[in-house]
Short mmCIF file of C-alpha atoms in Angstrom, two decimals:
data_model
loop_
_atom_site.label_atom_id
_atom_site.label_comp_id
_atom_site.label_asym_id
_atom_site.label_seq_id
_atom_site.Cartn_x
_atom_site.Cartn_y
_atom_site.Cartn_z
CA UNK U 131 -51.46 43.54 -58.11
CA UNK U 132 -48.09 41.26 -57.63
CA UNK U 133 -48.52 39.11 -54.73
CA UNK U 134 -46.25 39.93 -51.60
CA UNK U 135 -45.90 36.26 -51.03
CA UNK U 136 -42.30 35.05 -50.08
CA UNK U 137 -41.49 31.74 -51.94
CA UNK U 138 -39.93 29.24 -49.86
CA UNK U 139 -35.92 29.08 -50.74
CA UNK U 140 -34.58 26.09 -50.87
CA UNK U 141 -32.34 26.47 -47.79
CA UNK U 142 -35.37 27.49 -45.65
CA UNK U 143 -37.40 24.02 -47.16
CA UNK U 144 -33.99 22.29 -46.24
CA UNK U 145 -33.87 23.91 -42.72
CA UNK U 146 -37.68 22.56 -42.44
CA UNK U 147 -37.01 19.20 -43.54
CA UNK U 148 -34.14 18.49 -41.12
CA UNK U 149 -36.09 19.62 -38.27
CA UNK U 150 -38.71 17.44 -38.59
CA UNK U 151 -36.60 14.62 -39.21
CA UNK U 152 -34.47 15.46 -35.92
CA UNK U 153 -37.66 15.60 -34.26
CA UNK U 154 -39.01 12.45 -35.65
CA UNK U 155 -36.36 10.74 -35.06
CA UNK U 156 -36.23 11.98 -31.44
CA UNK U 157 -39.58 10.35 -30.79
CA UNK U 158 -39.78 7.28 -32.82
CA UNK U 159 -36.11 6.66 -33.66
CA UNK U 160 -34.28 4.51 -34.60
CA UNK U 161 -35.19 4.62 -38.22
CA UNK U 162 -34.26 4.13 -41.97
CA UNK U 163 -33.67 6.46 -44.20
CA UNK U 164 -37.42 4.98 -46.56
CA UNK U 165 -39.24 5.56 -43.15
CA UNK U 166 -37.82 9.32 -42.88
CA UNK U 167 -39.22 9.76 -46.31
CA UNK U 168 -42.72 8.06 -45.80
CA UNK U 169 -43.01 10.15 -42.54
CA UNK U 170 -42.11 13.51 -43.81
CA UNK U 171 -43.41 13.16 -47.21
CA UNK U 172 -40.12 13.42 -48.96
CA UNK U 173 -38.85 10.98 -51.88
CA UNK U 174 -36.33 8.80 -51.46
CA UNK U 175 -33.57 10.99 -53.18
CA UNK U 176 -34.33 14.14 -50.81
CA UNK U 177 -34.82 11.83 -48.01
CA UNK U 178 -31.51 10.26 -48.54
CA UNK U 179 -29.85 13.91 -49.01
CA UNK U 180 -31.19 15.04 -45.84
CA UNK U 181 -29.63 11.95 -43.81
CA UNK U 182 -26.23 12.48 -45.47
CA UNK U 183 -26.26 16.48 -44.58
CA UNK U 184 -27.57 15.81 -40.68
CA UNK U 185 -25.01 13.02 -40.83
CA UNK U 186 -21.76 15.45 -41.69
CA UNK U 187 -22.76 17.51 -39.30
CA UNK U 188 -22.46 15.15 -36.61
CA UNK U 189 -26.48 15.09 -35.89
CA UNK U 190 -27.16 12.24 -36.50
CA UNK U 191 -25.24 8.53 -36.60
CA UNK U 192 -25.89 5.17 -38.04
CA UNK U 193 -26.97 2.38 -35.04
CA UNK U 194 -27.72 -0.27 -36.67
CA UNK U 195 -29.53 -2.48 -39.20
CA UNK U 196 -32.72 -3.22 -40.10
CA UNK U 197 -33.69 -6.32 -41.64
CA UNK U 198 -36.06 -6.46 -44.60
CA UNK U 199 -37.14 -8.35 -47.69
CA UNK U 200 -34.55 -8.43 -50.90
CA UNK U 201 -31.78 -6.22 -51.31
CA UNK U 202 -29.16 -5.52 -48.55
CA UNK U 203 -29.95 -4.06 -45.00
CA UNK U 204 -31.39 -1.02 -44.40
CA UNK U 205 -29.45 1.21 -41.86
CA UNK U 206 -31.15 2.60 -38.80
CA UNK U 207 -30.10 6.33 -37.60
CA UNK U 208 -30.83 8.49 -34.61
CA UNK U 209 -29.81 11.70 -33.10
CA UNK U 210 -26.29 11.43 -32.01
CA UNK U 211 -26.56 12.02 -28.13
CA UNK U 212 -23.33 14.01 -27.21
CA UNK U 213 -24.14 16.55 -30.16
CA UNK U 214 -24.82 19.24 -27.38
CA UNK U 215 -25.82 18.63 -23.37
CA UNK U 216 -27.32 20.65 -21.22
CA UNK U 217 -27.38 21.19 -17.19
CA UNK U 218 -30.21 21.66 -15.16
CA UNK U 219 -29.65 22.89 -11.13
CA UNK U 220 -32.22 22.75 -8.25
CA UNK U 221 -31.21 25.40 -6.08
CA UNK U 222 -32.77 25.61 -2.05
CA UNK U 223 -31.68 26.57 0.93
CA UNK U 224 -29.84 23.79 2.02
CA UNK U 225 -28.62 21.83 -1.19
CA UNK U 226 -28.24 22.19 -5.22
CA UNK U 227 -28.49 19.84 -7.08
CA UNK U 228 -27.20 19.41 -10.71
CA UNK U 229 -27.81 16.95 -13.85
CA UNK U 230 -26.60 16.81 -17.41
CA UNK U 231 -28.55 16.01 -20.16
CA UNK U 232 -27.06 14.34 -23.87
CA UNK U 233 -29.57 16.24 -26.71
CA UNK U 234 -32.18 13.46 -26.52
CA UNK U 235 -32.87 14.04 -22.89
CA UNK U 236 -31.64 11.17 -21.26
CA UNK U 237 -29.89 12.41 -18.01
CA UNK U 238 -26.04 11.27 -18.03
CA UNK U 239 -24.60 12.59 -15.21
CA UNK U 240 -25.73 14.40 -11.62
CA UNK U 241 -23.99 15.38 -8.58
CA UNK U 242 -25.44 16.50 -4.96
CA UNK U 243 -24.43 19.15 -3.08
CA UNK U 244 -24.72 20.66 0.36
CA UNK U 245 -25.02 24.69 0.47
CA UNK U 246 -24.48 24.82 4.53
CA UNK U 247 -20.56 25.65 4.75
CA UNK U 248 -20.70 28.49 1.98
CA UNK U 249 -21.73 32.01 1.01
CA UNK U 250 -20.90 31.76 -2.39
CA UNK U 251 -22.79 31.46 -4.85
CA UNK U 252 -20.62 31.29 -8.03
CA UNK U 253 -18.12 28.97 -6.53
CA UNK U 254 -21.50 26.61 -5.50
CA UNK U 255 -22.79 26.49 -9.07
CA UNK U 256 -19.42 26.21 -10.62
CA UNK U 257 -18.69 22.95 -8.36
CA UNK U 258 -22.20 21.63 -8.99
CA UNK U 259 -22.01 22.57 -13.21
CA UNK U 260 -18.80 21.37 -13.82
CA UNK U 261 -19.07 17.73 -11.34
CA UNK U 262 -22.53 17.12 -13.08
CA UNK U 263 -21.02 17.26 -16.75
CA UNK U 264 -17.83 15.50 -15.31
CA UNK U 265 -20.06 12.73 -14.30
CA UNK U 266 -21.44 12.45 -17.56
CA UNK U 267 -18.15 12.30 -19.22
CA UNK U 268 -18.49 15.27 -21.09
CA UNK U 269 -16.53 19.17 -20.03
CA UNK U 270 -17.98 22.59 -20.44
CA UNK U 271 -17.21 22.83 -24.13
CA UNK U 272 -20.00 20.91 -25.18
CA UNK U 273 -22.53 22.55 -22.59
CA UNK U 274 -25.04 24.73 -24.15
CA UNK U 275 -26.92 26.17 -21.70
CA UNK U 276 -27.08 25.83 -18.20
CA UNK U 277 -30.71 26.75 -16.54
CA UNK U 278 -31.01 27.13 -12.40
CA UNK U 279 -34.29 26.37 -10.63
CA UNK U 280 -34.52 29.06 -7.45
CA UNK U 281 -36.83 30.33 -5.38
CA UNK U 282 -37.79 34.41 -5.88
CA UNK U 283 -38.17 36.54 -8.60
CA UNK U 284 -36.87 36.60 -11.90
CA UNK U 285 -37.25 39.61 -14.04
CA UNK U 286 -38.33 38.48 -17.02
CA UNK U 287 -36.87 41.69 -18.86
CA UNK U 288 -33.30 40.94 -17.72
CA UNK U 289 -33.58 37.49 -16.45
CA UNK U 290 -32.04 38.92 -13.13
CA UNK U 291 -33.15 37.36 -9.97
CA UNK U 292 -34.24 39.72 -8.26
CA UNK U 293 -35.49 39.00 -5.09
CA UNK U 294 -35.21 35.56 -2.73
CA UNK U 295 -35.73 35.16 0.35
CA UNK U 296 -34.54 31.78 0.57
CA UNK U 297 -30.91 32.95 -0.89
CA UNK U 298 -30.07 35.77 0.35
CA UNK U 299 -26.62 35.94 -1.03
CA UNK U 300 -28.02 35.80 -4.39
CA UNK U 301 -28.17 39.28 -6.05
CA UNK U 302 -28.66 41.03 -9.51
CA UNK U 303 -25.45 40.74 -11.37
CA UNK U 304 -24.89 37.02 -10.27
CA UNK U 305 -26.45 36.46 -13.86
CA UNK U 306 -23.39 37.91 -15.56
CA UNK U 307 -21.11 36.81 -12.82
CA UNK U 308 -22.46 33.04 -13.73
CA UNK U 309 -21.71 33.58 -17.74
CA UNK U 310 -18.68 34.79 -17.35
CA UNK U 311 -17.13 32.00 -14.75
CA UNK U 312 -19.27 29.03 -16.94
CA UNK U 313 -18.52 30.67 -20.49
CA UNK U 314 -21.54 29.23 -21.44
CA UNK U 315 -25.46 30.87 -21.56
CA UNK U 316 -27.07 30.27 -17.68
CA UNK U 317 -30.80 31.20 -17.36
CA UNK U 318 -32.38 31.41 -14.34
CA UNK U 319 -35.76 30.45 -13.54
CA UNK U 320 -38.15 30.44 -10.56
CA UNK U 321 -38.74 27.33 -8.91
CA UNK U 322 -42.11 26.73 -9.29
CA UNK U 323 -42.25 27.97 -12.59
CA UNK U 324 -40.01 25.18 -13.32
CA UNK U 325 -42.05 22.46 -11.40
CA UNK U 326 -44.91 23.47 -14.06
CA UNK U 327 -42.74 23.09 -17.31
CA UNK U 328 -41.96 19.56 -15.99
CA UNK U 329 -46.01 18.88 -14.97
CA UNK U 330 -46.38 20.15 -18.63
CA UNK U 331 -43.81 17.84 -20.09
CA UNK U 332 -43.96 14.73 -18.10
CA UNK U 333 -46.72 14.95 -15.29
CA UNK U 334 -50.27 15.30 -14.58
CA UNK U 335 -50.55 18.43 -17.05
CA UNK U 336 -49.22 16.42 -20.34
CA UNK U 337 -51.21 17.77 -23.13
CA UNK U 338 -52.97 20.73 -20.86
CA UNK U 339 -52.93 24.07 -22.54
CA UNK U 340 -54.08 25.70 -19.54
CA UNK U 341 -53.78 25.26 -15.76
CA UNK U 342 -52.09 25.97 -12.80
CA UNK U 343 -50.38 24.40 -10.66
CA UNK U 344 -50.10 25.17 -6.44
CA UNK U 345 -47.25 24.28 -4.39
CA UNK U 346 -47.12 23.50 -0.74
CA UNK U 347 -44.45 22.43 0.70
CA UNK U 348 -41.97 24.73 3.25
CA UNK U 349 -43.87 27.91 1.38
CA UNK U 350 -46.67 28.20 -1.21
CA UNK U 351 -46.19 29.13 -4.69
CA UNK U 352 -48.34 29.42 -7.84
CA UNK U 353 -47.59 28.60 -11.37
CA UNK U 354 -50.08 29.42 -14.52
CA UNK U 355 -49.88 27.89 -18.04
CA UNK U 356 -52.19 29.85 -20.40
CA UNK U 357 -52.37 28.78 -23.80
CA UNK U 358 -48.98 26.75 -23.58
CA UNK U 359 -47.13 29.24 -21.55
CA UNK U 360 -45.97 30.57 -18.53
CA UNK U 361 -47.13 33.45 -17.46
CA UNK U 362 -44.41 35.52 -14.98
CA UNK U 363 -46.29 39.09 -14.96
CA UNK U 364 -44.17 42.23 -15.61
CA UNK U 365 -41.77 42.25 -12.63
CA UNK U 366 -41.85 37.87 -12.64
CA UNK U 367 -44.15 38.08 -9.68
CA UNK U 368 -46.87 36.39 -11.16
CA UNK U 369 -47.33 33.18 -8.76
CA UNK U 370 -46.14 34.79 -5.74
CA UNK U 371 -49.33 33.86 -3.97
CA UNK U 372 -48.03 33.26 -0.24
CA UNK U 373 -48.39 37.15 -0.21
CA UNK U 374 -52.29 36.74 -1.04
CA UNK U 375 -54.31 38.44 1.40
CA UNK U 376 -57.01 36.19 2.61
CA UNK U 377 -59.68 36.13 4.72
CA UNK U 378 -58.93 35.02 9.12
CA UNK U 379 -55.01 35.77 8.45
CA UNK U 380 -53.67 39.43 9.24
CA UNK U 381 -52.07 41.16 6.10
CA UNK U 382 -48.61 43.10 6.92
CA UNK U 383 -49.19 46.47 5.23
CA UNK U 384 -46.15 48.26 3.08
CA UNK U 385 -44.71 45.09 2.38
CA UNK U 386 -41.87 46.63 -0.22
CA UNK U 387 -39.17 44.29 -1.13
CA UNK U 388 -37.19 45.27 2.18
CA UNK U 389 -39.90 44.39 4.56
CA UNK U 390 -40.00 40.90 2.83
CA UNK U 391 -36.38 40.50 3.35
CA UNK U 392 -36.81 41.28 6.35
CA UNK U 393 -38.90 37.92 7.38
CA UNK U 394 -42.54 39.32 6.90
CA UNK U 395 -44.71 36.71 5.49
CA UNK U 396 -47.68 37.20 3.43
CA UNK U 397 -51.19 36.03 4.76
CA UNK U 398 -52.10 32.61 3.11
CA UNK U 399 -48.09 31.84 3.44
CA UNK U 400 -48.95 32.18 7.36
CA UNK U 401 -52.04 30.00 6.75
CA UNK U 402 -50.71 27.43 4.31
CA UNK U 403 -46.95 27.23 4.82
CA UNK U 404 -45.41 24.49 6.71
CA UNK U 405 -45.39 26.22 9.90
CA UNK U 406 -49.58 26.09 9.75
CA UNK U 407 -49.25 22.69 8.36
CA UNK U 408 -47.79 21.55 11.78
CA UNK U 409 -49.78 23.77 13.97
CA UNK U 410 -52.82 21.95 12.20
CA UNK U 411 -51.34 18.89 13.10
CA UNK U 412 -50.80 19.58 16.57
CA UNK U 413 -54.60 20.60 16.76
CA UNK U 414 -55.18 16.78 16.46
CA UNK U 415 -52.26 14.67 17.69
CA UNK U 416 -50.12 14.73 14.86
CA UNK U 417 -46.08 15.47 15.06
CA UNK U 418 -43.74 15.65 13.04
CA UNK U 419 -40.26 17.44 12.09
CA UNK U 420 -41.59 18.06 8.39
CA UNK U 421 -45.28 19.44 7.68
CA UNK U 422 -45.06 16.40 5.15
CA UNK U 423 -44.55 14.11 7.96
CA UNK U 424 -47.36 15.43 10.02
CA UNK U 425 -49.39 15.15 6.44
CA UNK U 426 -48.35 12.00 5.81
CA UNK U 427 -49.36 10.60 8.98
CA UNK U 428 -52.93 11.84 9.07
CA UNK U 429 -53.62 9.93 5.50
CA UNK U 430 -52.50 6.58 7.07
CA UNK U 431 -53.99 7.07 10.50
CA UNK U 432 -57.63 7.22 8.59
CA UNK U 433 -60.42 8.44 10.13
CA UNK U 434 -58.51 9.76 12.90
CA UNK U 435 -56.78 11.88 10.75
CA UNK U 436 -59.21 13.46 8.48
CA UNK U 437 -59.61 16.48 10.64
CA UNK U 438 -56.13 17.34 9.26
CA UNK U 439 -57.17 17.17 5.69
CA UNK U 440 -60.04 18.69 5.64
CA UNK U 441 -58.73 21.60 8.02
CA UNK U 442 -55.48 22.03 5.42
CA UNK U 443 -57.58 21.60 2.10
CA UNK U 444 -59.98 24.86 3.61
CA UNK U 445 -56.91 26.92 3.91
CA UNK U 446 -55.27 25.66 0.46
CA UNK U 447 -58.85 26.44 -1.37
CA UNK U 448 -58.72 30.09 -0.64
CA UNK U 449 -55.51 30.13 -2.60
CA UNK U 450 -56.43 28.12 -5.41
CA UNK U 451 -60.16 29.44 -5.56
CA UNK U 452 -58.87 33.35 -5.67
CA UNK U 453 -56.68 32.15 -8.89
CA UNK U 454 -59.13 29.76 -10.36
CA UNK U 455 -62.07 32.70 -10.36
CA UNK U 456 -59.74 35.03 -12.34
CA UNK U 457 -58.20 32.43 -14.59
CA UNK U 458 -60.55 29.81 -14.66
CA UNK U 459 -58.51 26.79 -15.50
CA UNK U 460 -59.39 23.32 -16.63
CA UNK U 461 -57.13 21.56 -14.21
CA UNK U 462 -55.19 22.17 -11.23
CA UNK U 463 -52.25 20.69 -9.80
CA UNK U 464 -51.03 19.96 -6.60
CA UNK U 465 -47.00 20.03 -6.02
CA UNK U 466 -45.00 20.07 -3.71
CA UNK U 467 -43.77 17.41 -0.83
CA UNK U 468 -46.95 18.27 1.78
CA UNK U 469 -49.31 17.75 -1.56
CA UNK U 470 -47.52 14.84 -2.83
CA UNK U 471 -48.34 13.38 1.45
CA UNK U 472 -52.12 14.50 1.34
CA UNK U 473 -51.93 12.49 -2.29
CA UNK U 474 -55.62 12.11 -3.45
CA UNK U 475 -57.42 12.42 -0.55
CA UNK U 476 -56.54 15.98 -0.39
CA UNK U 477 -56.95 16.93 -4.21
CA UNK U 478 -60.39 15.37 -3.65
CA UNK U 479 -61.26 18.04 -0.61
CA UNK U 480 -59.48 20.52 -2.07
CA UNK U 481 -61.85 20.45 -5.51
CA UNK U 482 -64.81 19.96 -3.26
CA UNK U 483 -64.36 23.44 -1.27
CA UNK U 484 -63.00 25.12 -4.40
CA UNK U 485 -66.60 24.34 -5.84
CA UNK U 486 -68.20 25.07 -2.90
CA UNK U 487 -67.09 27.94 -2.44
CA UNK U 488 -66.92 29.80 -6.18
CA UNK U 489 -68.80 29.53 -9.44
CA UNK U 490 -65.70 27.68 -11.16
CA UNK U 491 -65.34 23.84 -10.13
CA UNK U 492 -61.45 22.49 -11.97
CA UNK U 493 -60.27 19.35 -11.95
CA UNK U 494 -57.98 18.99 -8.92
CA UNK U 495 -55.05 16.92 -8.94
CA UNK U 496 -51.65 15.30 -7.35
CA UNK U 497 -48.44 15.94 -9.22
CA UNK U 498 -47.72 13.29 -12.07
CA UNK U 499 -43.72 14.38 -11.27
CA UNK U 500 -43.06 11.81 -8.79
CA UNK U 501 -39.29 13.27 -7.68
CA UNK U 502 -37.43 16.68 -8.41
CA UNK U 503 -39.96 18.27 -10.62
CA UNK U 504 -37.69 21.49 -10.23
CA UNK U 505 -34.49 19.95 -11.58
CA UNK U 506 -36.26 18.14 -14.53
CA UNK U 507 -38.48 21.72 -15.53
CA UNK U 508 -35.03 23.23 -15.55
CA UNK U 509 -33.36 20.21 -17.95
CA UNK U 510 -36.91 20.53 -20.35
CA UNK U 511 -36.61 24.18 -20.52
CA UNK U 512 -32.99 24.12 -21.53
CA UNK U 513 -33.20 21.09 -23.92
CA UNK U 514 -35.81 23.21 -25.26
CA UNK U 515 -33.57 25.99 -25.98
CA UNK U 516 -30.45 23.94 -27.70
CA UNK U 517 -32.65 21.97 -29.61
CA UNK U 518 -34.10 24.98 -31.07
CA UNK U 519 -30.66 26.13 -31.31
CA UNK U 520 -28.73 23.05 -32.85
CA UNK U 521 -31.88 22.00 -35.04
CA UNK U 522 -32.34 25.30 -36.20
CA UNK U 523 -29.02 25.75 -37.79
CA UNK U 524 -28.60 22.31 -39.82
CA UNK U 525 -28.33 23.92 -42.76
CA UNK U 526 -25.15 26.06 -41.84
#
């Protein structure tokens, strides 16, 4: 029988090659064209080829020398930066915030903006976009995708939002409304989804196939990484855990997507959420304008405030021990800014109940993401994209 094998053209091996010299060079550049070939396994002749291709292109560019034994210099090369950027947006209530990214990831330009005087929402991300990749020197032409960070749902079908509470101006069709005012490819994504892809990346979750990751902060959300990725459910509901029915809160019945817009909360969000977080303080002396605030003072009153904590990390373990019993992760991450005030001392009640309470016992955790974990999810899942994109198509 003739095998059904596909032999590997040499534009597909070529394709192959540059990639993983893009992405070497990426993460150990600068280097010579000998080290390309030592660290790809190519010879010195296909090594040399490959250089001069990514090179025409524009993907690459000579930086310097490196000094050696006989013979002339050897020249050093690395990705050339501006060869596409991207623009990540944090999108709340109050503010969005924007940043442009060269290729390599390094962040070149961001601008800060306040929401308050407008009910637009093109017109905000247009000023936001287009001042971010101004302030990195760069215009929309060389923009390759643009991914926004919001609170809701997104549909994962037709990447829609389709549902926040937070925005309410924000509306299927915006989507298309964005792409056609940016000329460019705009994603959205949901907030907390996003803080996860950064955990993943950069923060406490580096190197974690699977866990999840909880976010207090003015509302709770839920994030789960299985095997690698996201998981958003079938309508991007998937994480929506404020509306988790729990046990000592009262569950609103028929909550459709009007009653929600409508101000109904869900029962652990009227447990959890900031609001709670500052009635719990009140219970024991603690003010504040922020539930981070009241948070953050119980850790450095001591003693006096560990009524607080343990009181908060009860009411965050029903949350995290419903999820951990179904998906029973490894690890589990607190975000958010009233996590990031309890800091350790809370992870450490938190993963004391959870055990105590269910037959799974995780790893509990503070977020490794020190500031904007939504903004930098959104610039690692669009880098993510363009490099696919750009290093996907060196070979023309």
């Amino acid at each position: 029988m003739a095998s059904t094998r596909l032999p590997g053209t040499p534009r597909l091996l070529r394709a192959l090659n540059d990639r993983a010299a893009l992405e070497l060079l990426l993460n150990r550049g600068p280097l010579t064209r000998a080290q390309l070939g030592e660290m790809t396994g190519l010879s010195k002749v296909t090594a040399s080829q490959l250089v001069e291709r990514l090179e025409q292109r524009g993907l690459v560019r000579r930086v310097g020398e490196q000094a050696g034994g006989r013979g002339p210099n050897a020249q050093l090369y690395a990705v050339t930066p501006g060869s596409a950027h991207v623009i990540g947006v944090d999108v709340g209530p109050d503010r969005v915030v924007a940043a442009c990214a060269d290729i390599t990831g390094s962040i070149i330009g961001r601008v800060e903006q306040s929401t308050k005087d407008t009910d637009d929402p093109v017109g905000v991300v247009h000023n936001a976009v287009v001042q971010a990749a101004t302030d990195a020197g760069t215009d929309m032409t060389s923009v390759r995708r643009v991914v926004l960070g919001t609170p809701g749902l997104v549909d994962p079908a037709s990447g829609e939002i389709s549902f926040a509470w937070d925005l309410p101006r924000w509306h299927r069709g915006l989507l298309d409304d964005l792409r056609r005012d940016l000329s460019t490819t705009v994603v959205f994504g949901n907030d907390v989804n996003m803080a996860a892809v950064a955990e993943s990346s950069t923060g406490a979750a580096a190197g974690i196939k699977d866990f999840v990751l909880i976010w207090a902060g003015r509302g709770v959300g839920l994030a789960s990484v299985i095997d690698g990725r996201l998981h958003q459910g079938s309508t991007g509901a998937a994480g929506e855990i404020g509306y988790l029915p729990v046990a000592g809160a009262e569950v609103p019945r028929h909550l459709g997507r009007k009653a929600t817009k409508g101000g109904v909360r869900g029962a652990f969000q009227s447990i959890a959420g900031a609001d709670a977080v500052k009635a719990i303080g009140k219970k024991y002396g603690f003010r504040g304008a922020e539930a981070a605030d009241v948070v953050r003072d119980a850790v450095e009153a001591g003693p006096a405030g560990e009524p607080v904590l343990d009181e908060l990390a009860a009411r965050l373990a029903l949350g995290v021990a419903a999820t951990c019993v179904v998906l029973d992760p490894p690890l589990v991450v607190l975000a958010g800014e009233v996590s990031q005030a309890g800091g350790p001392a809370l992870a450490a009640r938190v993963e004391n109940e959870v055990a105590s309470i269910t037959l799974v016992s995780p790893k509990v955790v503070i977020t490794g993401v020190e500031s904007e974990p939504v903004l930098h999810g959104a610039l690692h899942t669009a880098l993510g994209a363009v490099r696919d994109e750009v290093f996907g198509s060196t070979t023309g």
